[in-house]
Amino acid sequence: MTDLNPRYGDACDPCLIRIADRPAPAPLIGICDGDALIAGYRCPACGHQWVTTWALVPGRTLPPEPGPAAVEHLPELAARVSELAAMNRAHRTPARPDAN
Ligand SMILES: [Zn+2]
């Protein structure tokens, strides 16, 4: 079966509104966490940046993890990817019995 999205491409919302047939950008950076990929995107056409979480699909091309170069050149995107990964981990972590 052919994978119709082999690079975790995602549509840029502002460009979807303007040009419906623009190709979906692939993520520039990402963090694998369990069975999920937290991916960060920057639209090459308009510069819009966003993050999203995907379920990992075996065989798909993974983006690089946010290393020093990403932090230097895409600091806001690298921070947002790390923040979403932390929020996802928090949602999966049960509250301590002594909390509250
Ligand atoms: Zn765009």
PDB file of N, CA and C and ligand atoms in Angstrom:
ATOM      1  N   MET A   1       0.840  -1.187   0.000  1.00  0.00           N
ATOM      2  CA  MET A   1       0.000   0.000   0.000  1.00  0.00           C
ATOM      3  C   MET A   1       0.881   1.246   0.000  1.00  0.00           C
ATOM      4  N   THR A   2       0.544   2.202  -0.787  1.00  0.00           N
ATOM      5  CA  THR A   2       1.317   3.436  -0.894  1.00  0.00           C
ATOM      6  C   THR A   2       0.953   4.393   0.242  1.00  0.00           C
ATOM      7  N   ASP A   3       1.995   4.908   0.908  1.00  0.00           N
ATOM      8  CA  ASP A   3       1.789   5.909   1.957  1.00  0.00           C
ATOM      9  C   ASP A   3       1.604   7.261   1.272  1.00  0.00           C
ATOM     10  N   LEU A   4       0.444   7.846   1.444  1.00  0.00           N
ATOM     11  CA  LEU A   4       0.148   9.116   0.774  1.00  0.00           C
ATOM     12  C   LEU A   4       0.770  10.316   1.479  1.00  0.00           C
ATOM     13  N   ASN A   5       1.369  10.089   2.658  1.00  0.00           N
ATOM     14  CA  ASN A   5       2.006  11.200   3.385  1.00  0.00           C
ATOM     15  C   ASN A   5       3.311  10.701   4.004  1.00  0.00           C
ATOM     16  N   PRO A   6       4.312  10.335   3.177  1.00  0.00           N
ATOM     17  CA  PRO A   6       5.515   9.670   3.694  1.00  0.00           C
ATOM     18  C   PRO A   6       6.420  10.565   4.528  1.00  0.00           C
ATOM     19  N   ARG A   7       6.200  11.883   4.558  1.00  0.00           N
ATOM     20  CA  ARG A   7       7.079  12.791   5.313  1.00  0.00           C
ATOM     21  C   ARG A   7       6.306  13.571   6.374  1.00  0.00           C
ATOM     22  N   TYR A   8       5.150  13.103   6.784  1.00  0.00           N
ATOM     23  CA  TYR A   8       4.332  13.807   7.789  1.00  0.00           C
ATOM     24  C   TYR A   8       4.035  15.248   7.331  1.00  0.00           C
ATOM     25  N   GLY A   9       3.763  15.416   6.054  1.00  0.00           N
ATOM     26  CA  GLY A   9       3.398  16.734   5.550  1.00  0.00           C
ATOM     27  C   GLY A   9       2.106  17.220   6.193  1.00  0.00           C
ATOM     28  N   ASP A  10       2.047  18.529   6.405  1.00  0.00           N
ATOM     29  CA  ASP A  10       0.852  19.110   7.018  1.00  0.00           C
ATOM     30  C   ASP A  10       0.530  20.421   6.306  1.00  0.00           C
ATOM     31  N   ALA A  11      -0.721  20.713   6.168  1.00  0.00           N
ATOM     32  CA  ALA A  11      -1.134  21.905   5.443  1.00  0.00           C
ATOM     33  C   ALA A  11      -0.949  23.155   6.290  1.00  0.00           C
ATOM     34  N   CYS A  12      -0.521  24.221   5.642  1.00  0.00           N
ATOM     35  CA  CYS A  12      -0.415  25.533   6.278  1.00  0.00           C
ATOM     36  C   CYS A  12      -1.794  26.191   6.214  1.00  0.00           C
ATOM     37  N   ASP A  13      -2.366  26.482   7.363  1.00  0.00           N
ATOM     38  CA  ASP A  13      -3.721  27.048   7.380  1.00  0.00           C
ATOM     39  C   ASP A  13      -3.838  28.358   6.599  1.00  0.00           C
ATOM     40  N   PRO A  14      -2.953  29.344   6.782  1.00  0.00           N
ATOM     41  CA  PRO A  14      -3.090  30.578   6.002  1.00  0.00           C
ATOM     42  C   PRO A  14      -3.005  30.332   4.498  1.00  0.00           C
ATOM     43  N   CYS A  15      -2.133  29.438   4.045  1.00  0.00           N
ATOM     44  CA  CYS A  15      -2.014  29.169   2.613  1.00  0.00           C
ATOM     45  C   CYS A  15      -3.202  28.369   2.090  1.00  0.00           C
ATOM     46  N   LEU A  16      -3.790  27.531   2.938  1.00  0.00           N
ATOM     47  CA  LEU A  16      -4.983  26.792   2.517  1.00  0.00           C
ATOM     48  C   LEU A  16      -6.088  27.758   2.137  1.00  0.00           C
ATOM     49  N   ILE A  17      -6.158  28.838   2.885  1.00  0.00           N
ATOM     50  CA  ILE A  17      -7.200  29.814   2.611  1.00  0.00           C
ATOM     51  C   ILE A  17      -6.955  30.506   1.272  1.00  0.00           C
ATOM     52  N   ARG A  18      -5.655  30.781   0.984  1.00  0.00           N
ATOM     53  CA  ARG A  18      -5.333  31.526  -0.236  1.00  0.00           C
ATOM     54  C   ARG A  18      -5.197  30.630  -1.463  1.00  0.00           C
ATOM     55  N   ILE A  19      -4.448  29.510  -1.324  1.00  0.00           N
ATOM     56  CA  ILE A  19      -4.145  28.665  -2.476  1.00  0.00           C
ATOM     57  C   ILE A  19      -4.366  27.214  -2.081  1.00  0.00           C
ATOM     58  N   ALA A  20      -5.416  26.603  -2.564  1.00  0.00           N
ATOM     59  CA  ALA A  20      -5.796  25.270  -2.120  1.00  0.00           C
ATOM     60  C   ALA A  20      -4.833  24.186  -2.584  1.00  0.00           C
ATOM     61  N   ASP A  21      -4.135  24.361  -3.700  1.00  0.00           N
ATOM     62  CA  ASP A  21      -3.322  23.262  -4.224  1.00  0.00           C
ATOM     63  C   ASP A  21      -1.839  23.392  -3.868  1.00  0.00           C
ATOM     64  N   ARG A  22      -1.488  24.234  -2.890  1.00  0.00           N
ATOM     65  CA  ARG A  22      -0.086  24.355  -2.466  1.00  0.00           C
ATOM     66  C   ARG A  22       0.335  23.055  -1.773  1.00  0.00           C
ATOM     67  N   PRO A  23       1.551  22.523  -2.086  1.00  0.00           N
ATOM     68  CA  PRO A  23       1.962  21.263  -1.436  1.00  0.00           C
ATOM     69  C   PRO A  23       2.129  21.430   0.068  1.00  0.00           C
ATOM     70  N   ALA A  24       1.828  20.376   0.802  1.00  0.00           N
ATOM     71  CA  ALA A  24       1.925  20.412   2.262  1.00  0.00           C
ATOM     72  C   ALA A  24       3.388  20.376   2.685  1.00  0.00           C
ATOM     73  N   PRO A  25       3.847  21.329   3.506  1.00  0.00           N
ATOM     74  CA  PRO A  25       5.232  21.316   3.967  1.00  0.00           C
ATOM     75  C   PRO A  25       5.514  20.120   4.864  1.00  0.00           C
ATOM     76  N   ALA A  26       6.758  19.622   4.801  1.00  0.00           N
ATOM     77  CA  ALA A  26       7.229  18.585   5.723  1.00  0.00           C
ATOM     78  C   ALA A  26       7.770  19.290   6.969  1.00  0.00           C
ATOM     79  N   PRO A  27       7.775  18.592   8.112  1.00  0.00           N
ATOM     80  CA  PRO A  27       8.288  19.222   9.329  1.00  0.00           C
ATOM     81  C   PRO A  27       9.792  19.476   9.240  1.00  0.00           C
ATOM     82  N   LEU A  28      10.230  20.576   9.840  1.00  0.00           N
ATOM     83  CA  LEU A  28      11.654  20.910   9.871  1.00  0.00           C
ATOM     84  C   LEU A  28      12.358  20.243  11.044  1.00  0.00           C
ATOM     85  N   ILE A  29      11.630  20.086  12.132  1.00  0.00           N
ATOM     86  CA  ILE A  29      12.179  19.455  13.332  1.00  0.00           C
ATOM     87  C   ILE A  29      11.089  18.610  13.969  1.00  0.00           C
ATOM     88  N   GLY A  30      11.511  17.674  14.820  1.00  0.00           N
ATOM     89  CA  GLY A  30      10.526  16.846  15.512  1.00  0.00           C
ATOM     90  C   GLY A  30      11.155  16.076  16.653  1.00  0.00           C
ATOM     91  N   ILE A  31      10.312  15.677  17.585  1.00  0.00           N
ATOM     92  CA  ILE A  31      10.737  14.867  18.722  1.00  0.00           C
ATOM     93  C   ILE A  31       9.855  13.623  18.747  1.00  0.00           C
ATOM     94  N   CYS A  32      10.500  12.446  18.736  1.00  0.00           N
ATOM     95  CA  CYS A  32       9.765  11.191  18.897  1.00  0.00           C
ATOM     96  C   CYS A  32       9.611  10.932  20.385  1.00  0.00           C
ATOM     97  N   ASP A  33       8.389  10.607  20.783  1.00  0.00           N
ATOM     98  CA  ASP A  33       8.107  10.358  22.190  1.00  0.00           C
ATOM     99  C   ASP A  33       7.125   9.202  22.259  1.00  0.00           C
ATOM    100  N   GLY A  34       7.624   8.030  22.607  1.00  0.00           N
ATOM    101  CA  GLY A  34       6.765   6.854  22.609  1.00  0.00           C
ATOM    102  C   GLY A  34       6.311   6.532  21.203  1.00  0.00           C
ATOM    103  N   ASP A  35       5.014   6.481  20.997  1.00  0.00           N
ATOM    104  CA  ASP A  35       4.492   6.187  19.662  1.00  0.00           C
ATOM    105  C   ASP A  35       4.009   7.451  18.959  1.00  0.00           C
ATOM    106  N   ALA A  36       4.554   8.601  19.362  1.00  0.00           N
ATOM    107  CA  ALA A  36       4.135   9.877  18.774  1.00  0.00           C
ATOM    108  C   ALA A  36       5.323  10.661  18.232  1.00  0.00           C
ATOM    109  N   LEU A  37       5.034  11.504  17.260  1.00  0.00           N
ATOM    110  CA  LEU A  37       6.004  12.466  16.731  1.00  0.00           C
ATOM    111  C   LEU A  37       5.425  13.858  16.970  1.00  0.00           C
ATOM    112  N   ILE A  38       6.184  14.686  17.663  1.00  0.00           N
ATOM    113  CA  ILE A  38       5.817  16.087  17.823  1.00  0.00           C
ATOM    114  C   ILE A  38       6.605  16.843  16.764  1.00  0.00           C
ATOM    115  N   ALA A  39       5.913  17.407  15.797  1.00  0.00           N
ATOM    116  CA  ALA A  39       6.555  17.966  14.610  1.00  0.00           C
ATOM    117  C   ALA A  39       6.369  19.479  14.545  1.00  0.00           C
ATOM    118  N   GLY A  40       7.443  20.157  14.101  1.00  0.00           N
ATOM    119  CA  GLY A  40       7.406  21.605  13.942  1.00  0.00           C
ATOM    120  C   GLY A  40       7.567  21.991  12.477  1.00  0.00           C
ATOM    121  N   TYR A  41       6.721  22.905  12.019  1.00  0.00           N
ATOM    122  CA  TYR A  41       6.658  23.288  10.617  1.00  0.00           C
ATOM    123  C   TYR A  41       6.879  24.783  10.454  1.00  0.00           C
ATOM    124  N   ARG A  42       7.467  25.151   9.327  1.00  0.00           N
ATOM    125  CA  ARG A  42       7.527  26.549   8.900  1.00  0.00           C
ATOM    126  C   ARG A  42       7.190  26.542   7.418  1.00  0.00           C
ATOM    127  N   CYS A  43       6.135  27.228   7.066  1.00  0.00           N
ATOM    128  CA  CYS A  43       5.688  27.248   5.673  1.00  0.00           C
ATOM    129  C   CYS A  43       6.703  27.992   4.809  1.00  0.00           C
ATOM    130  N   PRO A  44       7.205  27.353   3.738  1.00  0.00           N
ATOM    131  CA  PRO A  44       8.177  28.029   2.877  1.00  0.00           C
ATOM    132  C   PRO A  44       7.565  29.181   2.082  1.00  0.00           C
ATOM    133  N   ALA A  45       6.262  29.212   1.966  1.00  0.00           N
ATOM    134  CA  ALA A  45       5.619  30.262   1.184  1.00  0.00           C
ATOM    135  C   ALA A  45       5.324  31.514   2.010  1.00  0.00           C
ATOM    136  N   CYS A  46       4.807  31.336   3.215  1.00  0.00           N
ATOM    137  CA  CYS A  46       4.353  32.505   3.980  1.00  0.00           C
ATOM    138  C   CYS A  46       5.074  32.674   5.317  1.00  0.00           C
ATOM    139  N   GLY A  47       5.849  31.661   5.754  1.00  0.00           N
ATOM    140  CA  GLY A  47       6.593  31.787   7.001  1.00  0.00           C
ATOM    141  C   GLY A  47       5.826  31.413   8.250  1.00  0.00           C
ATOM    142  N   HIS A  48       4.552  31.070   8.116  1.00  0.00           N
ATOM    143  CA  HIS A  48       3.750  30.661   9.274  1.00  0.00           C
ATOM    144  C   HIS A  48       4.393  29.438   9.927  1.00  0.00           C
ATOM    145  N   GLN A  49       4.449  29.433  11.256  1.00  0.00           N
ATOM    146  CA  GLN A  49       5.013  28.306  11.995  1.00  0.00           C
ATOM    147  C   GLN A  49       3.919  27.678  12.851  1.00  0.00           C
ATOM    148  N   TRP A  50       3.976  26.335  12.943  1.00  0.00           N
ATOM    149  CA  TRP A  50       3.021  25.627  13.786  1.00  0.00           C
ATOM    150  C   TRP A  50       3.600  24.292  14.218  1.00  0.00           C
ATOM    151  N   VAL A  51       2.971  23.700  15.221  1.00  0.00           N
ATOM    152  CA  VAL A  51       3.390  22.388  15.723  1.00  0.00           C
ATOM    153  C   VAL A  51       2.164  21.489  15.778  1.00  0.00           C
ATOM    154  N   THR A  52       2.418  20.197  15.680  1.00  0.00           N
ATOM    155  CA  THR A  52       1.337  19.235  15.792  1.00  0.00           C
ATOM    156  C   THR A  52       1.902  17.891  16.247  1.00  0.00           C
ATOM    157  N   THR A  53       1.031  17.023  16.688  1.00  0.00           N
ATOM    158  CA  THR A  53       1.422  15.680  17.125  1.00  0.00           C
ATOM    159  C   THR A  53       0.826  14.655  16.171  1.00  0.00           C
ATOM    160  N   TRP A  54       1.677  13.727  15.733  1.00  0.00           N
ATOM    161  CA  TRP A  54       1.260  12.632  14.865  1.00  0.00           C
ATOM    162  C   TRP A  54       1.463  11.303  15.590  1.00  0.00           C
ATOM    163  N   ALA A  55       0.665  10.309  15.269  1.00  0.00           N
ATOM    164  CA  ALA A  55       0.991   8.935  15.643  1.00  0.00           C
ATOM    165  C   ALA A  55       2.101   8.475  14.694  1.00  0.00           C
ATOM    166  N   LEU A  56       3.150   7.863  15.244  1.00  0.00           N
ATOM    167  CA  LEU A  56       4.247   7.395  14.396  1.00  0.00           C
ATOM    168  C   LEU A  56       3.747   6.318  13.443  1.00  0.00           C
ATOM    169  N   VAL A  57       4.190   6.414  12.200  1.00  0.00           N
ATOM    170  CA  VAL A  57       3.868   5.430  11.175  1.00  0.00           C
ATOM    171  C   VAL A  57       5.185   4.804  10.724  1.00  0.00           C
ATOM    172  N   PRO A  58       5.347   3.470  10.883  1.00  0.00           N
ATOM    173  CA  PRO A  58       6.593   2.829  10.477  1.00  0.00           C
ATOM    174  C   PRO A  58       6.919   3.115   9.010  1.00  0.00           C
ATOM    175  N   GLY A  59       8.192   3.430   8.751  1.00  0.00           N
ATOM    176  CA  GLY A  59       8.647   3.662   7.382  1.00  0.00           C
ATOM    177  C   GLY A  59       8.639   5.108   6.945  1.00  0.00           C
ATOM    178  N   ARG A  60       7.947   5.958   7.666  1.00  0.00           N
ATOM    179  CA  ARG A  60       7.927   7.366   7.262  1.00  0.00           C
ATOM    180  C   ARG A  60       9.234   8.057   7.640  1.00  0.00           C
ATOM    181  N   THR A  61       9.605   9.050   6.850  1.00  0.00           N
ATOM    182  CA  THR A  61      10.810   9.838   7.092  1.00  0.00           C
ATOM    183  C   THR A  61      10.590  10.759   8.284  1.00  0.00           C
ATOM    184  N   LEU A  62      11.513  10.663   9.255  1.00  0.00           N
ATOM    185  CA  LEU A  62      11.406  11.507  10.446  1.00  0.00           C
ATOM    186  C   LEU A  62      12.227  12.776  10.266  1.00  0.00           C
ATOM    187  N   PRO A  63      11.737  13.887  10.795  1.00  0.00           N
ATOM    188  CA  PRO A  63      12.540  15.123  10.759  1.00  0.00           C
ATOM    189  C   PRO A  63      13.636  15.036  11.811  1.00  0.00           C
ATOM    190  N   PRO A  64      14.685  15.880  11.694  1.00  0.00           N
ATOM    191  CA  PRO A  64      15.729  15.887  12.718  1.00  0.00           C
ATOM    192  C   PRO A  64      15.206  16.431  14.040  1.00  0.00           C
ATOM    193  N   GLU A  65      15.822  15.975  15.122  1.00  0.00           N
ATOM    194  CA  GLU A  65      15.477  16.532  16.436  1.00  0.00           C
ATOM    195  C   GLU A  65      15.990  17.970  16.513  1.00  0.00           C
ATOM    196  N   PRO A  66      15.363  18.793  17.334  1.00  0.00           N
ATOM    197  CA  PRO A  66      15.788  20.194  17.421  1.00  0.00           C
ATOM    198  C   PRO A  66      17.133  20.318  18.146  1.00  0.00           C
ATOM    199  N   GLY A  67      18.216  20.352  17.381  1.00  0.00           N
ATOM    200  CA  GLY A  67      19.554  20.526  17.922  1.00  0.00           C
ATOM    201  C   GLY A  67      19.934  21.990  17.990  1.00  0.00           C
ATOM    202  N   PRO A  68      21.216  22.259  18.229  1.00  0.00           N
ATOM    203  CA  PRO A  68      21.680  23.655  18.369  1.00  0.00           C
ATOM    204  C   PRO A  68      21.378  24.517  17.149  1.00  0.00           C
ATOM    205  N   ALA A  69      21.468  23.946  15.939  1.00  0.00           N
ATOM    206  CA  ALA A  69      21.199  24.744  14.738  1.00  0.00           C
ATOM    207  C   ALA A  69      19.736  25.186  14.701  1.00  0.00           C
ATOM    208  N   ALA A  70      18.828  24.275  15.053  1.00  0.00           N
ATOM    209  CA  ALA A  70      17.404  24.640  15.067  1.00  0.00           C
ATOM    210  C   ALA A  70      17.129  25.695  16.131  1.00  0.00           C
ATOM    211  N   VAL A  71      17.755  25.522  17.275  1.00  0.00           N
ATOM    212  CA  VAL A  71      17.537  26.497  18.355  1.00  0.00           C
ATOM    213  C   VAL A  71      18.040  27.871  17.924  1.00  0.00           C
ATOM    214  N   GLU A  72      19.156  27.896  17.160  1.00  0.00           N
ATOM    215  CA  GLU A  72      19.709  29.178  16.711  1.00  0.00           C
ATOM    216  C   GLU A  72      18.857  29.804  15.603  1.00  0.00           C
ATOM    217  N   HIS A  73      18.428  28.988  14.636  1.00  0.00           N
ATOM    218  CA  HIS A  73      17.736  29.531  13.463  1.00  0.00           C
ATOM    219  C   HIS A  73      16.212  29.540  13.588  1.00  0.00           C
ATOM    220  N   LEU A  74      15.670  28.635  14.387  1.00  0.00           N
ATOM    221  CA  LEU A  74      14.218  28.560  14.561  1.00  0.00           C
ATOM    222  C   LEU A  74      13.900  28.488  16.053  1.00  0.00           C
ATOM    223  N   PRO A  75      14.324  29.497  16.831  1.00  0.00           N
ATOM    224  CA  PRO A  75      14.203  29.372  18.291  1.00  0.00           C
ATOM    225  C   PRO A  75      12.763  29.220  18.767  1.00  0.00           C
ATOM    226  N   GLU A  76      11.839  29.964  18.174  1.00  0.00           N
ATOM    227  CA  GLU A  76      10.451  29.871  18.623  1.00  0.00           C
ATOM    228  C   GLU A  76       9.862  28.506  18.285  1.00  0.00           C
ATOM    229  N   LEU A  77      10.162  28.006  17.092  1.00  0.00           N
ATOM    230  CA  LEU A  77       9.628  26.701  16.692  1.00  0.00           C
ATOM    231  C   LEU A  77      10.208  25.586  17.559  1.00  0.00           C
ATOM    232  N   ALA A  78      11.529  25.637  17.810  1.00  0.00           N
ATOM    233  CA  ALA A  78      12.161  24.621  18.662  1.00  0.00           C
ATOM    234  C   ALA A  78      11.539  24.650  20.053  1.00  0.00           C
ATOM    235  N   ALA A  79      11.269  25.842  20.574  1.00  0.00           N
ATOM    236  CA  ALA A  79      10.659  25.949  21.905  1.00  0.00           C
ATOM    237  C   ALA A  79       9.238  25.393  21.903  1.00  0.00           C
ATOM    238  N   ARG A  80       8.493  25.677  20.832  1.00  0.00           N
ATOM    239  CA  ARG A  80       7.105  25.200  20.774  1.00  0.00           C
ATOM    240  C   ARG A  80       7.044  23.679  20.646  1.00  0.00           C
ATOM    241  N   VAL A  81       7.981  23.083  19.896  1.00  0.00           N
ATOM    242  CA  VAL A  81       8.022  21.613  19.794  1.00  0.00           C
ATOM    243  C   VAL A  81       8.318  21.008  21.161  1.00  0.00           C
ATOM    244  N   SER A  82       9.302  21.561  21.855  1.00  0.00           N
ATOM    245  CA  SER A  82       9.654  21.041  23.187  1.00  0.00           C
ATOM    246  C   SER A  82       8.498  21.225  24.164  1.00  0.00           C
ATOM    247  N   GLU A  83       7.820  22.371  24.071  1.00  0.00           N
ATOM    248  CA  GLU A  83       6.697  22.633  24.966  1.00  0.00           C
ATOM    249  C   GLU A  83       5.553  21.649  24.719  1.00  0.00           C
ATOM    250  N   LEU A  84       5.220  21.393  23.453  1.00  0.00           N
ATOM    251  CA  LEU A  84       4.137  20.455  23.156  1.00  0.00           C
ATOM    252  C   LEU A  84       4.510  19.033  23.592  1.00  0.00           C
ATOM    253  N   ALA A  85       5.786  18.656  23.418  1.00  0.00           N
ATOM    254  CA  ALA A  85       6.226  17.329  23.884  1.00  0.00           C
ATOM    255  C   ALA A  85       6.048  17.228  25.394  1.00  0.00           C
ATOM    256  N   ALA A  86       6.392  18.288  26.119  1.00  0.00           N
ATOM    257  CA  ALA A  86       6.234  18.274  27.578  1.00  0.00           C
ATOM    258  C   ALA A  86       4.754  18.202  27.962  1.00  0.00           C
ATOM    259  N   MET A  87       3.901  18.934  27.256  1.00  0.00           N
ATOM    260  CA  MET A  87       2.460  18.891  27.560  1.00  0.00           C
ATOM    261  C   MET A  87       1.904  17.500  27.277  1.00  0.00           C
ATOM    262  N   ASN A  88       2.336  16.869  26.179  1.00  0.00           N
ATOM    263  CA  ASN A  88       1.861  15.510  25.875  1.00  0.00           C
ATOM    264  C   ASN A  88       2.273  14.540  26.969  1.00  0.00           C
ATOM    265  N   ARG A  89       3.525  14.672  27.442  1.00  0.00           N
ATOM    266  CA  ARG A  89       3.988  13.779  28.524  1.00  0.00           C
ATOM    267  C   ARG A  89       3.156  14.016  29.786  1.00  0.00           C
ATOM    268  N   ALA A  90       2.836  15.271  30.070  1.00  0.00           N
ATOM    269  CA  ALA A  90       2.050  15.578  31.266  1.00  0.00           C
ATOM    270  C   ALA A  90       0.659  14.971  31.186  1.00  0.00           C
ATOM    271  N   HIS A  91       0.059  14.973  30.001  1.00  0.00           N
ATOM    272  CA  HIS A  91      -1.274  14.383  29.848  1.00  0.00           C
ATOM    273  C   HIS A  91      -1.245  12.876  30.052  1.00  0.00           C
ATOM    274  N   ARG A  92      -0.105  12.235  29.708  1.00  0.00           N
ATOM    275  CA  ARG A  92      -0.005  10.777  29.853  1.00  0.00           C
ATOM    276  C   ARG A  92       0.389  10.351  31.255  1.00  0.00           C
ATOM    277  N   THR A  93       0.912  11.294  32.038  1.00  0.00           N
ATOM    278  CA  THR A  93       1.406  10.957  33.373  1.00  0.00           C
ATOM    279  C   THR A  93       0.276  11.102  34.368  1.00  0.00           C
ATOM    280  N   PRO A  94      -0.112  10.007  35.022  1.00  0.00           N
ATOM    281  CA  PRO A  94      -1.194  10.117  35.998  1.00  0.00           C
ATOM    282  C   PRO A  94      -0.790  11.008  37.166  1.00  0.00           C
ATOM    283  N   ALA A  95      -1.771  11.676  37.720  1.00  0.00           N
ATOM    284  CA  ALA A  95      -1.516  12.529  38.868  1.00  0.00           C
ATOM    285  C   ALA A  95      -1.037  11.689  40.042  1.00  0.00           C
ATOM    286  N   ARG A  96      -0.158  12.265  40.843  1.00  0.00           N
ATOM    287  CA  ARG A  96       0.308  11.549  42.033  1.00  0.00           C
ATOM    288  C   ARG A  96      -0.864  11.390  43.005  1.00  0.00           C
ATOM    289  N   PRO A  97      -0.913  10.277  43.699  1.00  0.00           N
ATOM    290  CA  PRO A  97      -2.025  10.048  44.642  1.00  0.00           C
ATOM    291  C   PRO A  97      -2.086  11.117  45.727  1.00  0.00           C
ATOM    292  N   ASP A  98      -0.928  11.707  46.096  1.00  0.00           N
ATOM    293  CA  ASP A  98      -0.937  12.707  47.156  1.00  0.00           C
ATOM    294  C   ASP A  98      -1.149  14.117  46.629  1.00  0.00           C
ATOM    295  N   ALA A  99      -1.389  14.274  45.305  1.00  0.00           N
ATOM    296  CA  ALA A  99      -1.632  15.608  44.757  1.00  0.00           C
ATOM    297  C   ALA A  99      -3.006  16.095  45.230  1.00  0.00           C
ATOM    298  N   ASN A 100      -3.181  17.365  45.234  1.00  0.00           N
ATOM    299  CA  ASN A 100      -4.393  18.077  45.658  1.00  0.00           C
ATOM    300  C   ASN A 100      -4.313  18.533  47.093  1.00  0.00           C
TER     301      ASN A 100
HETATM  302 ZN    ZN B   1       1.800  29.257   4.391  1.00  0.00          ZN
END
